[in-house]
PDB file of C-alpha atoms in Angstrom:
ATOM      1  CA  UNK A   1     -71.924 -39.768  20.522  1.00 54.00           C
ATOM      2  CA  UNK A   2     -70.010 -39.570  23.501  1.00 80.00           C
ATOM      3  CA  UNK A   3     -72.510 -37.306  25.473  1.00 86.00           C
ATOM      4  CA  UNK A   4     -74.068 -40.014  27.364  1.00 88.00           C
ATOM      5  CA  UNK A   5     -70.982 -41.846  28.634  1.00 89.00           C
ATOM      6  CA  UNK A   6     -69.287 -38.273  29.581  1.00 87.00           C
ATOM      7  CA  UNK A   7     -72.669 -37.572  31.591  1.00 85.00           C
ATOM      8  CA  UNK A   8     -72.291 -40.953  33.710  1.00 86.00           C
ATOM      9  CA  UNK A   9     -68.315 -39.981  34.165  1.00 89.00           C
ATOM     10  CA  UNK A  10     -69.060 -36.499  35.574  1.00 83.00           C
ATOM     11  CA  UNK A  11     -71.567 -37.731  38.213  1.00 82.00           C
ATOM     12  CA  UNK A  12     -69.396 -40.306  39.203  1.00 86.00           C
ATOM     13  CA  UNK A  13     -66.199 -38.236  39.596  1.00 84.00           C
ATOM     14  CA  UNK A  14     -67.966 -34.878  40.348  1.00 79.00           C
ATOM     15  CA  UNK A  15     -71.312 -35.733  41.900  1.00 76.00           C
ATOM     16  CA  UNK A  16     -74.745 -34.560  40.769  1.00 67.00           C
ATOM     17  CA  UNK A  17     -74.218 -31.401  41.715  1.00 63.00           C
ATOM     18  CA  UNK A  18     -72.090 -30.241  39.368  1.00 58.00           C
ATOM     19  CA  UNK A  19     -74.720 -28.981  37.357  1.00 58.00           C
ATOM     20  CA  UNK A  20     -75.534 -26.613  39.758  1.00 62.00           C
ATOM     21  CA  UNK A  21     -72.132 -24.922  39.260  1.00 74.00           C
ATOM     22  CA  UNK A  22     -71.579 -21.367  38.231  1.00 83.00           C
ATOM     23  CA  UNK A  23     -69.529 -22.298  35.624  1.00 89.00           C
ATOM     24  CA  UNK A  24     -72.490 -24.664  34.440  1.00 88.00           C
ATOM     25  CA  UNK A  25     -74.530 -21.223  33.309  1.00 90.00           C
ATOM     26  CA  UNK A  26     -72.041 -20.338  30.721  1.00 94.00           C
ATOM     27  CA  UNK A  27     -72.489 -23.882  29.325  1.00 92.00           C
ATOM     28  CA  UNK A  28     -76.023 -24.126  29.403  1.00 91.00           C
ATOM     29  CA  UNK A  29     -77.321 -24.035  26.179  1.00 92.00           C
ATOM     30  CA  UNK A  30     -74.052 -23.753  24.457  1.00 95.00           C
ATOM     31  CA  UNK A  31     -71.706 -26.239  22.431  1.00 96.00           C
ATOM     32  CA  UNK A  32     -68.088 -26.528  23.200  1.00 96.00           C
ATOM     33  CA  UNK A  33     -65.208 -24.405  21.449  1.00 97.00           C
ATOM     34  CA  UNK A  34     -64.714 -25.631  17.608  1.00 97.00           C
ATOM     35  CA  UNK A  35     -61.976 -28.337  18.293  1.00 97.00           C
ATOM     36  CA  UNK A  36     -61.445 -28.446  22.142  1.00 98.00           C
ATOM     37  CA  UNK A  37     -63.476 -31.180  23.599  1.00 96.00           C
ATOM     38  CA  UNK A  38     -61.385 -34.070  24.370  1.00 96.00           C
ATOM     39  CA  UNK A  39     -61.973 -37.248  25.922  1.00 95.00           C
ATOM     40  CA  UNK A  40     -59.832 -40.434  26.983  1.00 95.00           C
ATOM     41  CA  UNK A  41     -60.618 -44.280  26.427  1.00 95.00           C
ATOM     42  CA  UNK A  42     -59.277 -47.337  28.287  1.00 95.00           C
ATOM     43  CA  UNK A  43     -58.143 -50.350  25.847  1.00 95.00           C
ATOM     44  CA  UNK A  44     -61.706 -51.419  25.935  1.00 95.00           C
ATOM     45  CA  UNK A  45     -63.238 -48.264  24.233  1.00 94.00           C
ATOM     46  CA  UNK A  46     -64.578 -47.318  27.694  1.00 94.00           C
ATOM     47  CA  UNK A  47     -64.569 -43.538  28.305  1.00 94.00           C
ATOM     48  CA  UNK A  48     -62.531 -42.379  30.955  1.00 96.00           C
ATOM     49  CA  UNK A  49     -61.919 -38.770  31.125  1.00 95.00           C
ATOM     50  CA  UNK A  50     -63.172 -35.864  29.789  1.00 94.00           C
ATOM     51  CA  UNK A  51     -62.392 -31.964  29.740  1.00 97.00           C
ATOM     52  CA  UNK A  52     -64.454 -29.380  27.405  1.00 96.00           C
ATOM     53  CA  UNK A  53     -63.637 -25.624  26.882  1.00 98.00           C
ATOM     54  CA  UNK A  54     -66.215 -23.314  25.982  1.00 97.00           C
ATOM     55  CA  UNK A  55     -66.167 -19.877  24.511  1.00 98.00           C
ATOM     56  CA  UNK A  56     -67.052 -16.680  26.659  1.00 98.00           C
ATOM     57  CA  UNK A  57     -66.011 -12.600  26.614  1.00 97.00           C
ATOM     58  CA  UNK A  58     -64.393 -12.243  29.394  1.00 97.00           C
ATOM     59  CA  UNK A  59     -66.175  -9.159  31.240  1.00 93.00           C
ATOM     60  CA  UNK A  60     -67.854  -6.036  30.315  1.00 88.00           C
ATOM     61  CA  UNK A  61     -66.844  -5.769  26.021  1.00 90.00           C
ATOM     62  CA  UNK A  62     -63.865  -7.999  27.229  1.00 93.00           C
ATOM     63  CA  UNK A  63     -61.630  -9.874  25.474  1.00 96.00           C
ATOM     64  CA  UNK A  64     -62.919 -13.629  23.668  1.00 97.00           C
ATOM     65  CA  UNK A  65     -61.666 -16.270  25.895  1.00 98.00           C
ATOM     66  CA  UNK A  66     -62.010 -19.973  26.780  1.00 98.00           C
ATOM     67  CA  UNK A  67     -63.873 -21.255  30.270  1.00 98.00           C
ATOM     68  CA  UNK A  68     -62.319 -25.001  30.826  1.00 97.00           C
ATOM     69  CA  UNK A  69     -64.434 -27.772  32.578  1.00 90.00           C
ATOM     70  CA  UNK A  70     -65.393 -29.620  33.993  1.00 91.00           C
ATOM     71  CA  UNK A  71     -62.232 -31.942  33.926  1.00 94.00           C
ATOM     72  CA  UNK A  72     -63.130 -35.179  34.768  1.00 93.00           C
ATOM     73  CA  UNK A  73     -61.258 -38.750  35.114  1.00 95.00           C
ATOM     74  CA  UNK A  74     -62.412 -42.197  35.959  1.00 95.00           C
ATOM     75  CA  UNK A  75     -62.271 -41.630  40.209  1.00 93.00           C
ATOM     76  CA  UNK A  76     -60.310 -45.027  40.177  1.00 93.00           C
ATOM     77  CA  UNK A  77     -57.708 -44.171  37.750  1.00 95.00           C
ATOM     78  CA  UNK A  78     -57.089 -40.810  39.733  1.00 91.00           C
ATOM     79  CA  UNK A  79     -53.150 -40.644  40.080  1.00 92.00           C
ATOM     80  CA  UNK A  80     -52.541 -41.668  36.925  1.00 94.00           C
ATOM     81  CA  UNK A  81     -51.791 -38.612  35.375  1.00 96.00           C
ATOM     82  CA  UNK A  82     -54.754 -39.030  32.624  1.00 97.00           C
ATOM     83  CA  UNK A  83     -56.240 -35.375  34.190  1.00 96.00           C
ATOM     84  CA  UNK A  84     -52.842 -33.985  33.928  1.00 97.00           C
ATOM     85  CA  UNK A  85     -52.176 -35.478  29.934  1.00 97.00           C
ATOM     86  CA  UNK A  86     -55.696 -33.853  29.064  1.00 97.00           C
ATOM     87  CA  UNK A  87     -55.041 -30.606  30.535  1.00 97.00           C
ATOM     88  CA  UNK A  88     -51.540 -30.344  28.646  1.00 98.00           C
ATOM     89  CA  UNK A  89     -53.105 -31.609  25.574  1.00 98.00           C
ATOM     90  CA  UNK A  90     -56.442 -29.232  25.987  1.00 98.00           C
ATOM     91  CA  UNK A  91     -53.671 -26.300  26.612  1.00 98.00           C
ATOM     92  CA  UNK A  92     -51.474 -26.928  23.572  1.00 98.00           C
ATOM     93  CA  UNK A  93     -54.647 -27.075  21.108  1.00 98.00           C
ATOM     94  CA  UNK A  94     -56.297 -23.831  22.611  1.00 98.00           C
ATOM     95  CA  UNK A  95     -53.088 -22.068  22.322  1.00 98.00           C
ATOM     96  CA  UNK A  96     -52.724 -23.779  18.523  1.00 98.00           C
ATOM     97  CA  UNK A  97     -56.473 -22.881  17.359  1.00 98.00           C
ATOM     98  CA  UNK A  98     -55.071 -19.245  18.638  1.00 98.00           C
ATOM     99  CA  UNK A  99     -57.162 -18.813  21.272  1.00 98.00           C
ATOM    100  CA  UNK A 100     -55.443 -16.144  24.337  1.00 98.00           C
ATOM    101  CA  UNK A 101     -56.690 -16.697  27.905  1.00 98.00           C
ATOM    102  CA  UNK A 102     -58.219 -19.742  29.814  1.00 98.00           C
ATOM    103  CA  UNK A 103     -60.497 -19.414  32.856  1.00 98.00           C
ATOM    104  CA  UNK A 104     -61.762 -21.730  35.098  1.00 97.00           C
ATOM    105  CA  UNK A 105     -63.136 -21.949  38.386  1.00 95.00           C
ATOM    106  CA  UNK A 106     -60.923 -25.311  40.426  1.00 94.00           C
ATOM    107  CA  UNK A 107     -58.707 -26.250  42.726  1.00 95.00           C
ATOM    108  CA  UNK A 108     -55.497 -23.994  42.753  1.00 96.00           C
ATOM    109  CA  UNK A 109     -52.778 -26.178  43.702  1.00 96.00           C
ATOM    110  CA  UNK A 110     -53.644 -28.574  41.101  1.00 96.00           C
ATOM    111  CA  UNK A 111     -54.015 -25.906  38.419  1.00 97.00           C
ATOM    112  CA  UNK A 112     -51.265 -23.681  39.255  1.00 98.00           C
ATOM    113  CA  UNK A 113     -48.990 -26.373  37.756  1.00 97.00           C
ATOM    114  CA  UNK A 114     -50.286 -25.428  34.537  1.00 98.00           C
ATOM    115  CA  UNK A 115     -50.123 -21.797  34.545  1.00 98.00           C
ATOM    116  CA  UNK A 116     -53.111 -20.585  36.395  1.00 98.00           C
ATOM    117  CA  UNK A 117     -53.672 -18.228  38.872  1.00 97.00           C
ATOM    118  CA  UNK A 118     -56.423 -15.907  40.861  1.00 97.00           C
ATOM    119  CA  UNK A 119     -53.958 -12.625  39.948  1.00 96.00           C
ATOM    120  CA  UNK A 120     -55.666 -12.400  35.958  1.00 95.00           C
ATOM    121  CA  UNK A 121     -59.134 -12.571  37.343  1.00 97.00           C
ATOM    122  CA  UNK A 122     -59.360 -10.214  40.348  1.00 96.00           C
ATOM    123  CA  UNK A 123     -61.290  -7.911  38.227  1.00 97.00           C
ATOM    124  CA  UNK A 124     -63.623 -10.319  36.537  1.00 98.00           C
ATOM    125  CA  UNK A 125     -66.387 -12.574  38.185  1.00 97.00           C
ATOM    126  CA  UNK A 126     -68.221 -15.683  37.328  1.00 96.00           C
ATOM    127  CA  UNK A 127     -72.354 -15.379  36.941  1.00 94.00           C
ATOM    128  CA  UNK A 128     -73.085 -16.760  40.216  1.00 90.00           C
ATOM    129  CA  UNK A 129     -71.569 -18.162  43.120  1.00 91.00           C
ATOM    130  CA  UNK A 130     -68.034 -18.820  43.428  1.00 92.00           C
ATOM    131  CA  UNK A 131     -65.322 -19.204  45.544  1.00 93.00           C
ATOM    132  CA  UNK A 132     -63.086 -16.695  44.782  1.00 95.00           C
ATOM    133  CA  UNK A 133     -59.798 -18.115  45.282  1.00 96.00           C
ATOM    134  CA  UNK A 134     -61.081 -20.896  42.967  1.00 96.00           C
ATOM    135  CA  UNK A 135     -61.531 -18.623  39.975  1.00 97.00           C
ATOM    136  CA  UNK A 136     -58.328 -18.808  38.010  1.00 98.00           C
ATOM    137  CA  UNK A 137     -56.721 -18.052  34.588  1.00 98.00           C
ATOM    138  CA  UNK A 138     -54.179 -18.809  32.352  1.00 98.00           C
ATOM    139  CA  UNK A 139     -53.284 -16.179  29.560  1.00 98.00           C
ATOM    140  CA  UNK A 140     -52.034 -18.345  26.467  1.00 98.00           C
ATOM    141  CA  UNK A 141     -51.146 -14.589  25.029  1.00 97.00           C
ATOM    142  CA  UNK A 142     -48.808 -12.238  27.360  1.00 97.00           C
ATOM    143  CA  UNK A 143     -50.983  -9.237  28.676  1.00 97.00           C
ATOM    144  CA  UNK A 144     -54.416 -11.011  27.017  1.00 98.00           C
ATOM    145  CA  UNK A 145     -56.336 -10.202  30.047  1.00 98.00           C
ATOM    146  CA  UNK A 146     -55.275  -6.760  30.108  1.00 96.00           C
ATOM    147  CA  UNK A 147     -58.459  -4.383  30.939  1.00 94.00           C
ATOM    148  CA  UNK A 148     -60.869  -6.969  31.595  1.00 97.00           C
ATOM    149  CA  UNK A 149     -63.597  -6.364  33.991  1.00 97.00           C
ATOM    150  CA  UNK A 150     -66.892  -7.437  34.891  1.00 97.00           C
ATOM    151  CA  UNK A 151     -68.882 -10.284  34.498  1.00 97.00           C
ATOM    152  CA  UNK A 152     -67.968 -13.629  32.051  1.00 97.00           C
ATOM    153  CA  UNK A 153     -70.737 -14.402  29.477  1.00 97.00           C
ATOM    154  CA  UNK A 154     -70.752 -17.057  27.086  1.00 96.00           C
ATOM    155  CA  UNK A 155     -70.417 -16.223  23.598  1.00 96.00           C
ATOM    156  CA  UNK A 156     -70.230 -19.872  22.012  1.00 89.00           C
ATOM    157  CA  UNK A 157     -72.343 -21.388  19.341  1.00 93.00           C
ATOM    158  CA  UNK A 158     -75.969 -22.403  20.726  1.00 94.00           C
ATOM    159  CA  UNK A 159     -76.989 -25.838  20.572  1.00 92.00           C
ATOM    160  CA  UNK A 160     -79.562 -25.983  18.021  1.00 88.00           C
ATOM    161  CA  UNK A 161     -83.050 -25.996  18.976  1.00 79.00           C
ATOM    162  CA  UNK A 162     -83.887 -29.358  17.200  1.00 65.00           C
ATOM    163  CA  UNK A 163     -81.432 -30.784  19.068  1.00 54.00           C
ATOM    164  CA  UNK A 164     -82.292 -33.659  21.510  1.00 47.00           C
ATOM    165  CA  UNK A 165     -78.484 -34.374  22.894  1.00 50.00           C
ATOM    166  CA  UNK A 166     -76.066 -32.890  24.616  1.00 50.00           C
ATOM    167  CA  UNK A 167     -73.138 -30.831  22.703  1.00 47.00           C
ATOM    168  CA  UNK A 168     -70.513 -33.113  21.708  1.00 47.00           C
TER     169      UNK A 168
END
């Protein structure tokens, strides 16, 4: 339903080449975690941010996690602390569907306020290119990372063949 509208949204605040993200080939193909894809509306029904989480192993027979993104708000209500109100409210209902760890691949600063760091994910990698500093976890579960190595792969449910839309 929404899958159009969040499509416009993330080329305007991300650019077109967002698809051509790492993080992109663990969503390819793949519908977002039961329960944790979130969107905002203005007053007018108009969609103005939008944050997904996905489900991936983190490394080699690592542990199930959750990659976040993208996270994207309306780039003229940036500031308004709509990105930061997702991200809290994305958080909470990963950690309430009891899901462990969180990884993403974004800008530190602005993550680090909730939680995330590089230090969980100096073992692991993304399938692609990266910039390493960018890669960053959050462990909802004390010690969740513990032990994992290697490469992320996505483990969510495939979109079904038949389907013509993007995952909602």
């Amino acid at each position: 339903m929404d899958a159009a509208a969040r499509e416009a949204l993330l080329d305007r605040a991300m650019g077109r080449n967002c698809k051509r993200k790492s993080s992109e080939k663990l969503r390819r193909g793949r519908m977002p975690s039961e329960g944790l894809s979130f969107v905002v509306r203005d007053d007018a029904g108009t969609l103005v941010a939008t944050v997904r989480l996905w489900d991936i192993t983190a490394g080699e027979d690592g542990p199930k996690s959750l990659l976040l993104g993208p996270l994207a708000v309306e780039p003229s209500l940036k500031g308004a602390g709509i990105g930061s109100a997702l991200m809290r409210h994305a958080i909470a209902e990963a950690r309430r569907l009891g899901h462990k760890a969180v990884l993403l691949v974004g800008d530190a600063p602005y993550y680090a306020r909730f939680g995330f760091s590089a230090e969980r994910t100096r073992r692991l990698a993304m399938p692609g290119p990266y910039e390493r500093e960018r890669f960053l976890a959050l462990e909802l579960e004390d010690g969740a990372l513990d032990g994992a190595a290697g490469v992320l792969k996505a483990s969510g449910r495939k979109v079904p063949a038949a389907s013509t839309s993007l995952a909602a």
